[in-house]
Structure formats: C-alpha cells, structure tokens
Tab-separated table of C-alpha atoms in Angstrom:
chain	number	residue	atom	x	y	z
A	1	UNK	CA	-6.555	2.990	-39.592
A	2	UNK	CA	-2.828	1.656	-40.533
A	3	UNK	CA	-0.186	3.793	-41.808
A	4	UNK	CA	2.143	1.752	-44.409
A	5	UNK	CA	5.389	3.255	-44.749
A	6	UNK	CA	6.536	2.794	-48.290
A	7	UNK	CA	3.374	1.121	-48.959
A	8	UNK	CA	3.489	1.585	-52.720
A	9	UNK	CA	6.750	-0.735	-53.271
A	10	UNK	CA	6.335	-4.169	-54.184
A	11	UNK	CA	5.996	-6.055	-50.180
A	12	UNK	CA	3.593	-2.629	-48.707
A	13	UNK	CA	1.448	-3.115	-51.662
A	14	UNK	CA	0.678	-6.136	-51.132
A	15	UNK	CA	-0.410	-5.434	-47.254
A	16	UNK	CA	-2.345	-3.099	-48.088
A	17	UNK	CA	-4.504	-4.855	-50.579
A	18	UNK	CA	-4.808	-7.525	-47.971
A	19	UNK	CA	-5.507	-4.566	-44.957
A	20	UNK	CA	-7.946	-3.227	-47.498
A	21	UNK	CA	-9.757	-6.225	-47.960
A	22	UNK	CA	-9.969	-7.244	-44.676
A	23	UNK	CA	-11.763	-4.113	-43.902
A	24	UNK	CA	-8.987	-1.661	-42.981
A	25	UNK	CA	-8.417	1.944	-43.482
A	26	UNK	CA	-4.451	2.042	-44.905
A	27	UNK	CA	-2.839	5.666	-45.085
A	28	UNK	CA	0.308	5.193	-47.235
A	29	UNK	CA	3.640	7.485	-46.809
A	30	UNK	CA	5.977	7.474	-49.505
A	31	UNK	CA	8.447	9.151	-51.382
A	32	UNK	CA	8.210	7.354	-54.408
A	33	UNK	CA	12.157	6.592	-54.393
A	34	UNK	CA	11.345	2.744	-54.991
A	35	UNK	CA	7.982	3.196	-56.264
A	36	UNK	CA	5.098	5.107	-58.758
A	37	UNK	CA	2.059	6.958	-57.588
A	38	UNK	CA	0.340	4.517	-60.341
A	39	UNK	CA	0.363	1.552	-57.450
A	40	UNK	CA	-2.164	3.281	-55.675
A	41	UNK	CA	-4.563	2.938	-58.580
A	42	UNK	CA	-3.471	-0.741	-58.861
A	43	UNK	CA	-3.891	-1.421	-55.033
A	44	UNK	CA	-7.533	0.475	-55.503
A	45	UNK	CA	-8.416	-1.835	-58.451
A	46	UNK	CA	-7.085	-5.427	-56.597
A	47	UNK	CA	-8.989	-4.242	-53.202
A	48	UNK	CA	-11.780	-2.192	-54.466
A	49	UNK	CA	-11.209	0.484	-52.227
A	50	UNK	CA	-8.450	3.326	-52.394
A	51	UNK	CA	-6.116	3.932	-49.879
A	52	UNK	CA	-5.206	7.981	-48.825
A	53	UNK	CA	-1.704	7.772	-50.151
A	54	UNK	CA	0.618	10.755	-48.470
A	55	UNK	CA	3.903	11.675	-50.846
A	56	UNK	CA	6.793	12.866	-48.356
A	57	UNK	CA	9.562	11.541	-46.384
A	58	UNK	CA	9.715	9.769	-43.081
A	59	UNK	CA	12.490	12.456	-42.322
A	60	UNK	CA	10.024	15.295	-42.789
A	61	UNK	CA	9.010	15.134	-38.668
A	62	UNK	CA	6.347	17.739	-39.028
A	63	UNK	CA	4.788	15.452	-42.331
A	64	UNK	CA	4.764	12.757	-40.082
A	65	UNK	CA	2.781	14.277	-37.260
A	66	UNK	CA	0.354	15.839	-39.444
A	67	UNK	CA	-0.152	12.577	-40.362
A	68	UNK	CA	-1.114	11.408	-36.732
A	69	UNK	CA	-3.030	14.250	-36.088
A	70	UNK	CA	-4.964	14.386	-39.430
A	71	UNK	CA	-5.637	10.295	-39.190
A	72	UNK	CA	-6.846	8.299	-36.360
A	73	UNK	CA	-3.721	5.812	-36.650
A	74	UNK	CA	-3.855	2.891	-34.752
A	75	UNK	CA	-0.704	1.227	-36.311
A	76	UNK	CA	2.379	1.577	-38.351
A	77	UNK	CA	3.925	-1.074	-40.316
A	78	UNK	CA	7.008	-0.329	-41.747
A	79	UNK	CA	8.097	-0.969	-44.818
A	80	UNK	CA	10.450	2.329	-46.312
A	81	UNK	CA	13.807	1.195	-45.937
A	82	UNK	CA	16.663	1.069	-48.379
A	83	UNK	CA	17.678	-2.483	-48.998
A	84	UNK	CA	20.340	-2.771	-51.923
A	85	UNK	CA	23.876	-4.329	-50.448
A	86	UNK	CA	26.110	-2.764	-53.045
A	87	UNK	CA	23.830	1.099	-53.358
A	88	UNK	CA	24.227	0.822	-49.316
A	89	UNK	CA	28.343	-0.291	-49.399
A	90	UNK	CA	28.451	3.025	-52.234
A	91	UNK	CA	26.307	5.257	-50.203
A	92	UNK	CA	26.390	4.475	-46.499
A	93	UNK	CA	25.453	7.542	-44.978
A	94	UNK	CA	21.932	8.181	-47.337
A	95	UNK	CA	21.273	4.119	-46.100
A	96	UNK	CA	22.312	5.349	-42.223
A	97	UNK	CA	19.874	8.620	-43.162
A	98	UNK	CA	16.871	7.038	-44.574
A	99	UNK	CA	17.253	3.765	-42.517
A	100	UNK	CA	18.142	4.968	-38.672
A	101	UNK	CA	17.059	8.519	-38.805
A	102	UNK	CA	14.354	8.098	-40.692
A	103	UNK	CA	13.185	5.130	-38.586
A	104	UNK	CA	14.267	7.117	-35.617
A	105	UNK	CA	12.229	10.365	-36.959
A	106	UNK	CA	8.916	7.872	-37.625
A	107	UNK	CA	9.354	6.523	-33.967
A	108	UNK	CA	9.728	9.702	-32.362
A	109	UNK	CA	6.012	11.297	-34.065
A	110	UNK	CA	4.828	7.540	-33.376
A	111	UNK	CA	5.491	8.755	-30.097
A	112	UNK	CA	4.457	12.125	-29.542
A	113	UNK	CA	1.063	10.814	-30.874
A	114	UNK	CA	0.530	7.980	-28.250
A	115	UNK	CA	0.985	4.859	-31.076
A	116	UNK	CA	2.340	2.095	-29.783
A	117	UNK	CA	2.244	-0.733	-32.143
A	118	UNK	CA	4.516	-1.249	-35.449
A	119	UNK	CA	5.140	-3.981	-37.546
C-alpha cells in the first residue's frame, strides 16, 4: 500500500490512477487546501478502483501515525507542498510550516513506523 500526500491535486492524482492501475493499494492524505474531495470519485472512475482518501494535515503527527498503524504502508510519495512563488514571498512562514515542518512531521511518523522509502 502507498500513501500519496496531497494525492487529490492535479500531479498525486495522476499517480494514483497509474498506482491504481498497476495494481496498488493508494491511501491519500489531504487537506483539501489545493484540491476537492470530488477527485477521489474522478481517480475511482479513470482507475476503476477507489482509493481510502484520509482528510487532515501532514502537521497533525498523531493523524499521521494512525495512518501507519491503521494501513500496512510500504511507501510514501510526496506530493503536499505549497508551490506558488509570490503566496510563498507574501506568506513565508505558512510555506516554512506546511513545507519543512510538515515534511519534517511526515518524516518523523515515517519513522516511528519503520518506512523507509519516499518519493
């Protein structure tokens, strides 16, 4: 099983229709910031198979090792980062929170829970 972080904006949606196709189990974890819970149905109808989508926040430490503990995860492949030059030149410190921390946060349960590989 692979958990997508952000997997319901436009690149993690894509990778997970193509991880669900190829056979895969996905878990999504997003916070719908950059994205719709309406994607999952989308992904379901491209793939043919749903994926368990999680709404929460790669801050949320505890969220994330539920997560691992609730799903045999084999991988992460992360995708939940803030990207826009001039929102992250306006805002900094939410870009520094969601993009180190929260990267820092989704290492740290990554882990605690013996996962070793990320994309």
């Amino acid at each position: 099983m692979i958990l997508v972080t952000g997997g319901l904006g436009y690149i993690g949606s894509h990778t997970c229709v193509a991880l669900l196709q190829a056979g895969r189990d996905v878990v999504i974890l997003d916070n719908f910031s950059n994205s719709i819970p309406l994607v999952a149905e989308r992904i379901e109808a491209i793939a043919g198979r749903r994926p368990v989508v999680v709404e929460g926040d790669m801050l949320d430490a505890a969220l994330i090792d539920r997560i691992f503990r609730a799903h045999r995860i084999e991988a992460v492949i992360h995708f939940a980062g803030s990207k826009s030059v001039g929102e992250s030149v306006a805002e900094p410190l939410r870009y520094y929170r969601n993009n180190v921390a929260g990267t820092l946060s989704l290492l740290g349960g990554m882990m605690k829970a013996g996962i070793k590989t990320l994309v």
